[in-house]
Coordinates of C-alpha atoms in Angstrom, one line a residue:
Chain A
M876 CA 132.7 114.0 74.5
V877 CA 130.8 115.8 76.7
R878 CA 131.5 115.6 80.3
I879 CA 127.8 116.1 83.0
L880 CA 129.1 116.9 86.3
I881 CA 125.6 115.9 89.0
P882 CA 126.1 116.7 92.3
S883 CA 125.1 116.0 95.5
G884 CA 127.4 116.7 97.7
A885 CA 131.2 117.4 98.0
L886 CA 132.5 118.8 95.0
T887 CA 136.3 119.1 95.1
A888 CA 137.3 115.6 93.0
G889 CA 134.3 116.2 90.3
V890 CA 135.8 120.0 89.2
A891 CA 138.9 118.7 89.4
A892 CA 137.9 116.0 85.9
R893 CA 137.0 119.6 84.1
P894 CA 132.8 119.2 83.7
D895 CA 132.1 120.7 80.0
L896 CA 128.5 121.4 82.8
I897 CA 127.2 121.2 86.1
A898 CA 123.2 120.3 86.5
I899 CA 121.4 119.9 89.6
D900 CA 118.2 118.4 90.0
G901 CA 115.9 121.0 91.8
G902 CA 112.8 119.5 92.4
S903 CA 110.4 117.0 91.6
T904 CA 105.9 116.4 92.6
D905 CA 107.1 113.6 95.2
S906 CA 106.4 115.6 97.8
G907 CA 103.3 116.5 96.8
P908 CA 100.7 118.8 95.4
H909 CA 101.4 121.9 98.3
Y910 CA 104.5 122.8 96.4
L911 CA 102.6 123.6 92.7
G912 CA 100.1 124.7 94.3
T913 CA 101.6 127.7 95.8
G914 CA 104.8 128.2 94.0
T915 CA 106.7 127.4 96.5
S916 CA 109.6 125.3 97.3
K917 CA 109.5 122.5 100.1
Y918 CA 113.2 123.8 101.9
A919 CA 115.0 126.5 104.2
R920 CA 115.7 128.8 102.2
S921 CA 119.1 129.5 104.2
S922 CA 119.6 125.8 103.4
T923 CA 119.1 126.5 99.3
K924 CA 121.6 129.5 99.3
A925 CA 123.8 127.3 101.0
E926 CA 124.6 124.5 98.7
W927 CA 123.4 127.1 95.4
R928 CA 126.4 129.1 97.1
A929 CA 128.7 126.2 97.0
L930 CA 127.8 125.4 93.4
M931 CA 128.1 128.4 92.5
A932 CA 131.7 128.5 93.7
A933 CA 132.2 125.2 91.7
R934 CA 131.0 126.3 89.0
A935 CA 133.8 129.4 89.4
R936 CA 136.5 126.8 89.3
A937 CA 135.3 124.6 86.8
G938 CA 135.0 128.0 84.3
V939 CA 131.3 125.9 82.9
P940 CA 128.1 126.3 83.0
L941 CA 125.8 125.5 85.7
V942 CA 121.9 124.2 85.3
I943 CA 119.8 124.2 87.8
G944 CA 115.9 122.3 86.5
T945 CA 112.7 122.3 88.4
A946 CA 114.0 125.6 90.8
G947 CA 112.0 125.9 94.3
T948 CA 110.9 122.0 94.0
C949 CA 107.8 122.6 92.1
G950 CA 109.5 124.6 89.1
A951 CA 106.4 127.6 88.6
D952 CA 107.5 131.2 88.1
A953 CA 107.2 132.0 91.6
A954 CA 110.0 129.5 92.9
V955 CA 111.7 130.2 89.7
D956 CA 111.6 133.7 90.8
W957 CA 112.4 133.1 94.6
M958 CA 115.3 130.7 93.0
V959 CA 116.7 133.6 91.1
E960 CA 116.0 136.0 93.9
I961 CA 118.7 133.5 95.7
T962 CA 121.1 134.1 93.1
R963 CA 121.1 137.6 92.9
E964 CA 122.4 137.9 96.8
I965 CA 124.9 135.2 96.5
A966 CA 126.6 137.3 93.2
A967 CA 126.7 140.5 94.6
E968 CA 128.0 138.8 98.3
T969 CA 130.8 137.4 96.5
G970 CA 131.5 140.7 93.7
E971 CA 130.9 137.9 91.1
Q972 CA 129.5 139.2 87.6
L973 CA 127.4 136.1 86.1
K974 CA 125.6 135.9 82.6
L975 CA 121.8 134.8 83.9
A976 CA 119.4 132.6 82.0
V977 CA 115.9 132.1 83.6
L978 CA 113.6 129.9 81.5
K979 CA 109.7 129.3 82.9
S980 CA 107.4 126.5 82.3
G981 CA 104.3 127.9 83.8
Q982 CA 101.3 128.0 81.5
S983 CA 98.6 130.7 81.2
A984 CA 95.5 128.5 82.2
E985 CA 93.5 130.3 78.8
S986 CA 96.1 128.7 77.0
V987 CA 96.3 125.2 78.1
A988 CA 92.3 126.0 78.0
T989 CA 92.9 127.1 74.0
A990 CA 94.8 123.9 73.7
L991 CA 91.9 121.8 74.7
E992 CA 89.5 123.7 73.2
A993 CA 92.1 123.1 70.0
D994 CA 92.5 119.1 70.6
R995 CA 96.0 119.5 71.1
I996 CA 95.7 118.3 74.7
R997 CA 95.9 113.9 75.4
P998 CA 95.1 112.5 78.4
L999 CA 98.0 109.7 79.8
P1000 CA 97.1 106.6 81.5
P1001 CA 95.7 106.2 84.0
E1002 CA 93.1 109.3 82.4
R1003 CA 92.0 111.9 84.3
P1004 CA 89.3 114.4 83.9
I1005 CA 89.9 117.6 81.5
T1006 CA 87.7 120.8 81.4
P1007 CA 88.2 124.0 81.3
D1008 CA 87.2 124.7 84.0
L1009 CA 89.6 122.2 85.7
I1010 CA 92.0 123.8 83.8
R1011 CA 90.7 127.6 84.8
A1012 CA 90.6 126.6 89.0
C1013 CA 94.4 125.4 89.1
T1014 CA 96.3 128.3 91.3
N1015 CA 99.9 126.8 89.3
I1016 CA 100.1 124.9 85.6
V1017 CA 104.0 124.4 84.8
A1018 CA 105.0 122.6 81.7
L1019 CA 107.8 120.3 80.9
A1020 CA 111.2 121.4 80.1
G1021 CA 112.8 118.9 77.4
A1022 CA 116.3 118.9 76.0
E1023 CA 115.5 121.8 73.1
Q1024 CA 114.3 124.1 75.6
V1025 CA 117.1 123.9 78.3
G1026 CA 119.8 123.9 75.0
A1027 CA 117.3 127.2 74.1
A1028 CA 118.9 128.0 77.4
L1029 CA 122.6 127.1 77.5
A1030 CA 123.3 128.1 73.9
T1031 CA 122.6 131.8 75.1
G1032 CA 125.6 131.3 76.7
A1033 CA 125.1 132.1 80.1
D1034 CA 126.9 130.5 83.3
I1035 CA 124.0 129.7 85.0
V1036 CA 120.3 128.6 83.8
I1037 CA 117.9 128.4 86.3
C1038 CA 115.0 126.2 85.0
G1039 CA 111.3 126.0 85.7
R1040 CA 109.9 122.5 85.3
T1041 CA 111.5 120.3 82.9
T1042 CA 112.2 116.8 82.8
D1043 CA 114.3 115.3 85.6
T1044 CA 116.0 114.1 82.6
A1045 CA 116.2 117.2 80.2
I1046 CA 119.1 119.3 81.8
I1047 CA 121.1 116.8 81.0
S1048 CA 120.8 115.7 78.2
A1049 CA 120.7 119.0 76.4
L1050 CA 124.1 119.1 76.5
P1051 CA 125.0 116.2 75.2
L1052 CA 122.5 116.7 72.4
M1053 CA 123.3 120.1 71.1
R1054 CA 127.3 118.9 70.7
G1055 CA 126.0 115.4 69.0
C1056 CA 126.3 112.1 71.3
H1057 CA 124.3 109.7 70.7
A1058 CA 120.2 110.3 71.1
G1059 CA 120.0 107.4 72.6
A1060 CA 123.1 107.2 75.0
A1061 CA 121.9 111.3 75.9
W1062 CA 118.8 110.4 77.5
H1063 CA 120.1 106.9 79.2
G1064 CA 122.5 109.0 80.9
A1065 CA 120.6 111.5 82.0
K1066 CA 117.9 108.9 83.6
I1067 CA 120.7 107.4 84.9
G1068 CA 122.6 110.2 86.6
E1069 CA 119.3 112.3 87.6
C1070 CA 120.0 110.9 91.0
G1071 CA 124.1 111.9 91.3
A1072 CA 125.0 108.6 93.4
L1073 CA 121.8 106.5 93.8
C1074 CA 123.0 104.5 90.3
T1075 CA 125.6 103.6 92.2
T1076 CA 127.0 100.9 95.8
N1077 CA 127.0 104.0 98.3
P1078 CA 124.2 106.8 97.1
Q1079 CA 125.5 108.9 100.0
T1080 CA 128.4 110.3 98.5
G1081 CA 126.0 112.0 96.3
V1082 CA 128.7 113.3 93.2
I1083 CA 128.9 111.1 89.8
Q1084 CA 130.6 112.4 86.6
I1085 CA 128.7 110.8 83.5
D1086 CA 131.1 111.3 80.2
F1087 CA 129.1 110.6 76.3
D1088 CA 130.2 110.3 73.2
G1089 CA 128.5 109.4 69.6
E1090 CA 127.8 105.4 70.4
G1091 CA 127.3 105.2 74.5
F1092 CA 128.4 106.7 78.0
T1093 CA 130.2 105.6 81.2
V1094 CA 129.3 106.4 84.8
T1095 CA 132.2 107.4 86.7
P1096 CA 131.3 108.0 90.6
M1097 CA 133.1 110.5 92.1
A1098 CA 133.8 109.4 95.5
E1099 CA 136.2 106.7 96.0
T1100 CA 134.3 104.5 99.0
A1101 CA 131.4 104.1 95.8
R1102 CA 131.4 102.1 92.8
A1103 CA 129.2 102.1 89.1
T1104 CA 128.6 98.5 88.9
P1105 CA 126.3 97.3 85.8
H1106 CA 124.3 96.1 88.7
T1107 CA 123.2 99.6 90.1
V1108 CA 123.6 101.2 86.8
S1109 CA 120.5 99.3 85.5
A1110 CA 118.6 99.2 88.2
H1111 CA 118.5 102.9 88.3
M1112 CA 116.0 102.4 86.0
L1113 CA 113.5 100.9 87.9
Y1114 CA 113.8 103.9 90.2
E1115 CA 110.3 106.0 90.7
N1116 CA 109.4 104.4 86.9
S1117 CA 106.6 102.7 86.0
D1118 CA 108.5 101.0 83.0
P1119 CA 112.0 100.4 83.8
F1120 CA 112.8 100.1 79.7
I1121 CA 110.8 103.2 77.8
L1122 CA 110.9 107.0 78.9
H1123 CA 109.0 109.3 77.6
E1124 CA 110.8 112.5 76.9
P1125 CA 108.7 115.4 74.7
G1126 CA 110.0 114.8 71.1
G1127 CA 110.3 111.0 71.8
H1128 CA 110.7 108.0 74.5
L1129 CA 113.7 106.2 75.8
D1130 CA 114.2 102.4 74.3
V1131 CA 117.2 100.8 76.6
T1132 CA 115.3 97.3 75.7
G1133 CA 119.0 96.6 73.9
A1134 CA 121.3 98.1 76.4
R1135 CA 124.4 96.4 77.7
Y1136 CA 125.8 97.5 80.5
A1137 CA 129.9 96.6 80.8
A1138 CA 131.9 96.9 83.3
L1139 CA 135.4 99.1 82.7
D1140 CA 136.8 98.2 86.1
D1141 CA 135.6 97.7 89.2
R1142 CA 133.8 100.9 89.6
R1143 CA 132.9 101.8 85.9
V1144 CA 130.4 101.7 84.0
R1145 CA 129.9 101.3 79.9
V1146 CA 126.2 101.7 79.0
T1147 CA 125.8 101.9 74.7
G1148 CA 122.8 99.7 72.9
S1149 CA 120.4 102.5 74.0
R1150 CA 118.1 103.7 71.6
W1151 CA 116.0 106.9 71.0
V1152 CA 112.2 107.1 68.8
P1153 CA 111.6 110.7 68.1
S1154 CA 107.4 110.9 68.1
D1155 CA 105.3 112.5 65.6
R1156 CA 104.2 115.4 67.6
Y1157 CA 106.2 117.4 70.0
T1158 CA 104.5 117.1 73.4
V1159 CA 105.1 118.3 76.2
K1160 CA 103.5 116.5 79.7
L1161 CA 100.9 119.1 82.2
E1162 CA 101.2 119.1 86.3
G1163 CA 98.7 121.1 88.0
A1164 CA 97.2 121.6 91.2
R1165 CA 94.4 123.4 92.9
V1166 CA 92.2 124.2 96.0
A1167 CA 90.6 121.1 97.4
G1168 CA 89.7 122.4 100.5
H1169 CA 90.5 123.3 103.5
Q1170 CA 91.9 121.3 106.0
S1171 CA 91.9 121.6 110.3
V1172 CA 93.6 118.3 112.3
T1173 CA 93.0 117.2 115.7
L1174 CA 95.1 113.9 117.0
A1175 CA 94.3 112.2 120.2
L1176 CA 95.6 109.6 121.5
L1177 CA 93.4 106.2 123.2
R1178 CA 95.9 104.3 125.9
D1179 CA 93.3 102.7 127.8
P1180 CA 93.5 99.1 127.2
R1181 CA 89.4 98.7 126.2
Y1182 CA 89.0 101.2 124.2
V1183 CA 92.7 100.4 122.2
A1184 CA 91.8 96.8 121.5
N1185 CA 87.7 98.5 120.4
A1186 CA 89.6 101.7 119.3
A1187 CA 87.8 101.0 115.1
Q1188 CA 84.0 100.3 116.2
W1189 CA 84.7 103.4 118.4
A1190 CA 86.0 105.6 115.9
D1191 CA 83.3 104.7 113.4
D1192 CA 80.6 105.6 115.5
L1193 CA 81.3 108.5 116.6
A1194 CA 82.7 109.8 113.7
R1195 CA 79.2 109.1 112.6
R1196 CA 76.8 111.0 114.8
C1197 CA 79.8 113.3 114.4
T1198 CA 78.8 113.7 110.7
A1199 CA 75.2 113.5 111.5
K1200 CA 75.4 117.1 114.5
A1201 CA 77.3 119.0 112.1
R1202 CA 75.5 118.5 108.8
A1203 CA 71.9 119.1 110.9
R1204 CA 73.5 122.6 113.0
L1205 CA 75.9 123.6 109.8
G1206 CA 73.3 123.1 107.6
R1207 CA 75.7 121.1 104.7
D1208 CA 76.9 118.6 103.6
D1209 CA 80.1 119.6 101.3
F1210 CA 82.8 118.3 104.2
T1211 CA 84.0 115.3 105.4
I1212 CA 85.2 114.4 108.7
E1213 CA 87.6 110.9 108.9
L1214 CA 89.9 109.5 111.0
R1215 CA 92.5 107.1 110.5
L1216 CA 93.9 105.1 113.4
I1217 CA 97.8 105.0 113.9
G1218 CA 99.0 101.9 115.4
L1219 CA 95.7 99.7 113.2
N1220 CA 96.1 101.2 110.0
A1221 CA 96.1 105.0 109.4
T1222 CA 99.1 104.0 107.1
L1223 CA 97.7 101.5 104.3
G1224 CA 93.9 102.0 105.7
A1225 CA 92.0 98.8 104.3
L1226 CA 94.4 97.4 103.2
E1227 CA 97.0 97.2 106.1
T1228 CA 96.4 93.0 106.6
A1229 CA 98.6 93.6 109.8
R1230 CA 97.0 92.1 112.8
T1231 CA 99.7 93.1 116.0
A1232 CA 98.0 94.8 118.9
P1233 CA 99.2 97.9 120.2
C1234 CA 99.3 99.8 123.6
E1235 CA 98.1 102.8 122.2
I1236 CA 96.2 104.2 119.3
G1237 CA 96.5 107.6 117.8
V1238 CA 93.8 109.2 116.5
L1239 CA 93.9 111.5 113.9
A1240 CA 91.0 112.8 112.3
I1241 CA 91.2 115.0 109.6
A1242 CA 87.6 117.5 108.7
T1243 CA 87.9 119.1 105.5
A1244 CA 85.6 121.8 103.7
P1245 CA 85.1 124.0 101.2
T1246 CA 86.1 126.9 103.8
E1247 CA 88.6 127.3 106.2
A1248 CA 85.9 128.3 108.2
L1249 CA 83.9 125.7 108.0
A1250 CA 87.0 123.3 108.4
R1251 CA 87.4 125.5 111.7
E1252 CA 84.1 124.7 113.0
A1253 CA 83.5 121.0 111.6
A1254 CA 86.9 120.3 113.9
R1255 CA 85.8 122.2 116.6
M1256 CA 82.7 119.3 116.8
L1257 CA 84.8 117.0 116.5
N1258 CA 86.9 118.1 120.0
P1259 CA 84.4 117.0 122.2
Y1260 CA 84.0 113.9 120.8
L1261 CA 88.0 113.3 121.1
L1262 CA 88.2 113.8 124.6
H1263 CA 85.5 112.0 126.0
H1264 CA 83.0 109.8 123.6
P1265 CA 81.8 106.7 125.1
L1266 CA 82.3 102.6 123.8
T1267 CA 78.6 102.1 125.2
E1268 CA 76.3 104.5 126.4
Q1269 CA 76.1 102.9 129.9
E1270 CA 79.1 103.9 130.7
E1271 CA 80.8 106.9 132.4
L1272 CA 82.3 109.9 129.9
P1273 CA 86.2 108.0 129.4
T1274 CA 88.6 111.2 129.4
F1275 CA 91.6 110.5 126.7
A1276 CA 94.9 111.8 126.2
F1277 CA 95.1 115.6 123.2
P1278 CA 98.5 116.7 123.6
F1279 CA 98.1 119.8 122.7
S1280 CA 96.3 122.7 123.0
P1281 CA 95.0 124.4 121.2
A1282 CA 94.1 121.0 119.9
E1283 CA 92.9 121.7 116.5
M1284 CA 95.7 122.3 113.9
H1285 CA 95.0 124.2 110.8
R1286 CA 96.5 123.1 107.6
G1287 CA 95.0 126.0 105.8
R1288 CA 94.3 125.5 101.8
I1289 CA 95.1 122.5 100.3
H1290 CA 95.7 121.3 97.3
E1291 CA 95.3 118.6 94.6
F1292 CA 97.4 117.5 91.3
C1293 CA 94.7 117.2 88.8
L1294 CA 96.5 117.6 85.2
H1295 CA 97.5 114.3 84.0
H1296 CA 97.9 115.2 80.3
V1297 CA 100.6 116.0 77.1
M1298 CA 100.1 119.2 74.6
E1299 CA 101.6 119.1 71.6
L1300 CA 103.6 122.2 70.7
D1301 CA 104.5 123.4 66.9
D1302 CA 107.7 124.7 67.7
P1303 CA 109.4 123.9 71.8
M1304 CA 109.9 127.5 72.5
Q1305 CA 106.1 128.0 72.2
A1306 CA 105.1 127.0 76.0
F1307 CA 108.2 128.5 77.7
R1308 CA 109.6 131.5 78.1
L1309 CA 114.1 132.3 77.8
E1310 CA 115.0 135.7 79.6
V1311 CA 119.3 136.6 80.5
F1312 CA 119.7 139.1 82.1
D1313 CA 123.5 140.3 83.7
I1314 CA 123.9 140.2 87.7
G1315 CA 126.4 140.9 90.3
Chain B
M700 CA 106.0 79.0 104.8
A701 CA 108.6 82.0 104.3
R702 CA 107.2 85.5 103.9
V703 CA 108.0 88.0 100.4
S704 CA 110.4 89.9 102.7
E705 CA 112.9 86.5 103.7
I706 CA 113.0 85.5 100.5
A707 CA 114.3 88.6 98.4
A708 CA 117.1 90.7 99.7
K709 CA 114.6 94.3 99.7
V710 CA 111.4 95.1 98.3
R711 CA 110.6 99.1 98.0
S712 CA 107.8 100.9 96.3
K713 CA 107.7 104.3 95.4
N714 CA 105.9 106.8 93.4
A715 CA 106.0 106.8 89.8
G716 CA 105.3 110.5 89.3
P717 CA 101.4 112.1 91.2
F718 CA 99.7 108.9 89.2
W719 CA 101.4 106.1 89.7
L720 CA 102.9 103.4 92.1
T721 CA 106.0 101.0 91.8
I722 CA 107.1 98.3 93.5
D723 CA 110.2 96.6 92.7
I724 CA 111.6 93.3 94.7
F725 CA 115.3 93.2 94.5
C726 CA 115.4 88.7 94.8
G727 CA 118.9 89.1 95.0
S728 CA 120.0 85.5 93.4
A729 CA 118.5 83.3 90.4
E730 CA 116.8 81.0 93.3
A731 CA 114.7 83.8 94.9
F732 CA 113.9 85.3 91.4
D733 CA 112.1 82.0 90.1
R734 CA 110.6 81.1 92.8
L735 CA 109.2 84.2 93.6
R736 CA 108.2 84.5 89.7
G737 CA 106.3 81.8 90.3
A738 CA 104.4 81.9 93.7
L739 CA 103.9 85.8 93.3
G740 CA 100.5 85.2 90.6
D741 CA 99.6 88.8 89.3
D742 CA 95.8 88.1 91.0
R743 CA 97.6 87.9 94.1
V744 CA 99.8 90.8 93.6
A745 CA 96.6 92.7 92.6
R746 CA 94.5 91.9 95.6
A747 CA 97.6 93.0 97.9
L748 CA 97.5 96.6 96.5
G749 CA 93.4 96.3 95.8
C750 CA 93.8 96.9 92.1
A751 CA 92.3 95.5 88.9
P752 CA 94.7 92.7 87.8
A753 CA 94.3 93.9 84.5
A754 CA 95.5 97.6 86.0
L755 CA 98.6 95.9 87.1
K756 CA 101.8 96.0 84.8
R757 CA 104.6 93.4 86.0
F758 CA 108.3 93.1 84.3
D759 CA 110.2 90.0 85.5
I760 CA 114.0 91.2 84.6
A761 CA 116.4 88.1 85.0
E762 CA 119.4 89.7 84.2
L763 CA 119.1 91.2 87.6
S764 CA 116.5 89.3 88.9
V765 CA 114.0 92.2 90.1
I766 CA 110.4 91.7 89.4
K767 CA 108.8 94.5 89.0
F768 CA 104.7 95.6 89.4
S769 CA 103.6 99.1 88.3
L770 CA 99.6 100.0 89.0
P771 CA 98.0 103.1 89.2
R772 CA 97.6 104.3 92.4
P773 CA 95.2 103.5 94.9
Q774 CA 94.6 107.6 95.5
V775 CA 96.1 110.1 93.6
Q776 CA 99.4 111.7 95.0
G777 CA 97.8 114.2 98.1
S778 CA 95.3 113.6 97.7
I779 CA 92.0 114.4 100.2
R780 CA 92.1 110.7 100.9
D781 CA 95.6 109.7 100.5
R782 CA 97.6 108.6 102.9
D783 CA 101.3 108.3 102.1
M784 CA 103.2 110.7 100.2
H785 CA 105.7 109.0 98.3
G786 CA 104.0 105.8 98.2
A787 CA 107.3 104.3 100.6
S788 CA 104.9 102.1 102.7
F789 CA 102.9 100.0 100.2
A790 CA 106.2 97.7 99.5
N791 CA 105.4 96.0 103.0
L792 CA 102.3 94.8 101.8
V793 CA 103.8 92.3 99.5
A794 CA 106.7 92.1 101.4
E795 CA 104.4 90.5 103.6
L796 CA 103.0 88.1 101.6
E797 CA 103.9 84.5 102.8
I798 CA 105.1 82.2 100.1
E799 CA 104.6 78.2 100.5
D800 CA 107.3 76.3 100.8
A801 CA 109.0 75.4 97.2

């Protein structure tokens, strides 16, 4: 049996249960393209350090490896380096001597372009365009490591494994797979456990434990106030998953169509019948982000009831006039000016069906252009319109509320996700780099 | 008439990676599941979400009393025209659909 502890909260009870490994997911694409684009973490360094220090202390008490996947939110090499630096600082402060394995997932544009040329890159649905130029335009490309690469890092005997981008599940499935547990159970249990106690009745309690064996897996929440039930466990397959029965991973896919979920008692669930289906080719998913432009944003507020009632018409007219003026004065049209009306349909745009009358409207005016200077110029041209644009030509100039001076907020360089593909490998380690250090 | 949100226990939406959106309707009972399954045709849900019916993937999961819809994201997550980084608000478009009395 292999016991994996998946924390996101107090760890005392979990450590007492003698796990074989502590695994934590350090990121995802969910916070958007900025983090991969820049190779940075979205979390405060001090928070990351405090939480990682607690995990390192739990690891020392348990005497087992600690693995983090997708370190630094995006798992790019620079974010991994940042996490390694934090780890070194903590080790220096606590006086621990540790063996550290670092798995890097960053891909050079040239290697990905070469794979494209060799017909070793395939699109995933919905299909997105890919060209060598697009690949070279990415500021960061990562490949999602699977159980093989995480397993190679664990096999070094490291105390701590810091991984770049991995699938959410691979950091949990790797050890049970290495030890010969049921492959379908290893991946299925990993998916159920990836978000800690989210698969229980009390998601905020954080820590869960999963025991893997030759036939299935068992989910046990660590907090006394949390219960795992067949419903909470099976429902977690829905979470962030476009298909609740199939999960694609490097080297194959998990099929849970035939899985059986049984309550062992009122808080533990036993799962059997999950199936792992190996693929003919070994592929890893790619993620890439590139610069999409520069942005300056202005927030103005409409409170005059007549302007609130006619805000959409006012905003359309304003955007049209300001865009025309900016095109004429800048002598180009490779920028956009977009107004979103907060209180009307800023969240859902044209899909909004609710028609509730608000008392005020926030006008989020977004200027996007190829350079920072142009984005700032376009935003400054918006300024007088946002302050004084009248609904009709025969009225005194109105004045609207600006919450800030300067009114423009410069967002700098913005990024976009641009790869939705898998890359075929001859050897799972081919696209990854594993380094081992002694620290402390 | 009643809204989906008044019949179901919970409706949520979330990204499934940067290119997909997924919406889970937790009906809460077999009765609510049967009622909503019948009333929420693919065409109607696709129209509410602004996608082609053929692009909508649907899973009716009786064991969980869950109806799940997945679709290519109307705008790629975080792209210039995207308005909702985590895709959390799309659930409201389904939750607010009106269902005829049974």
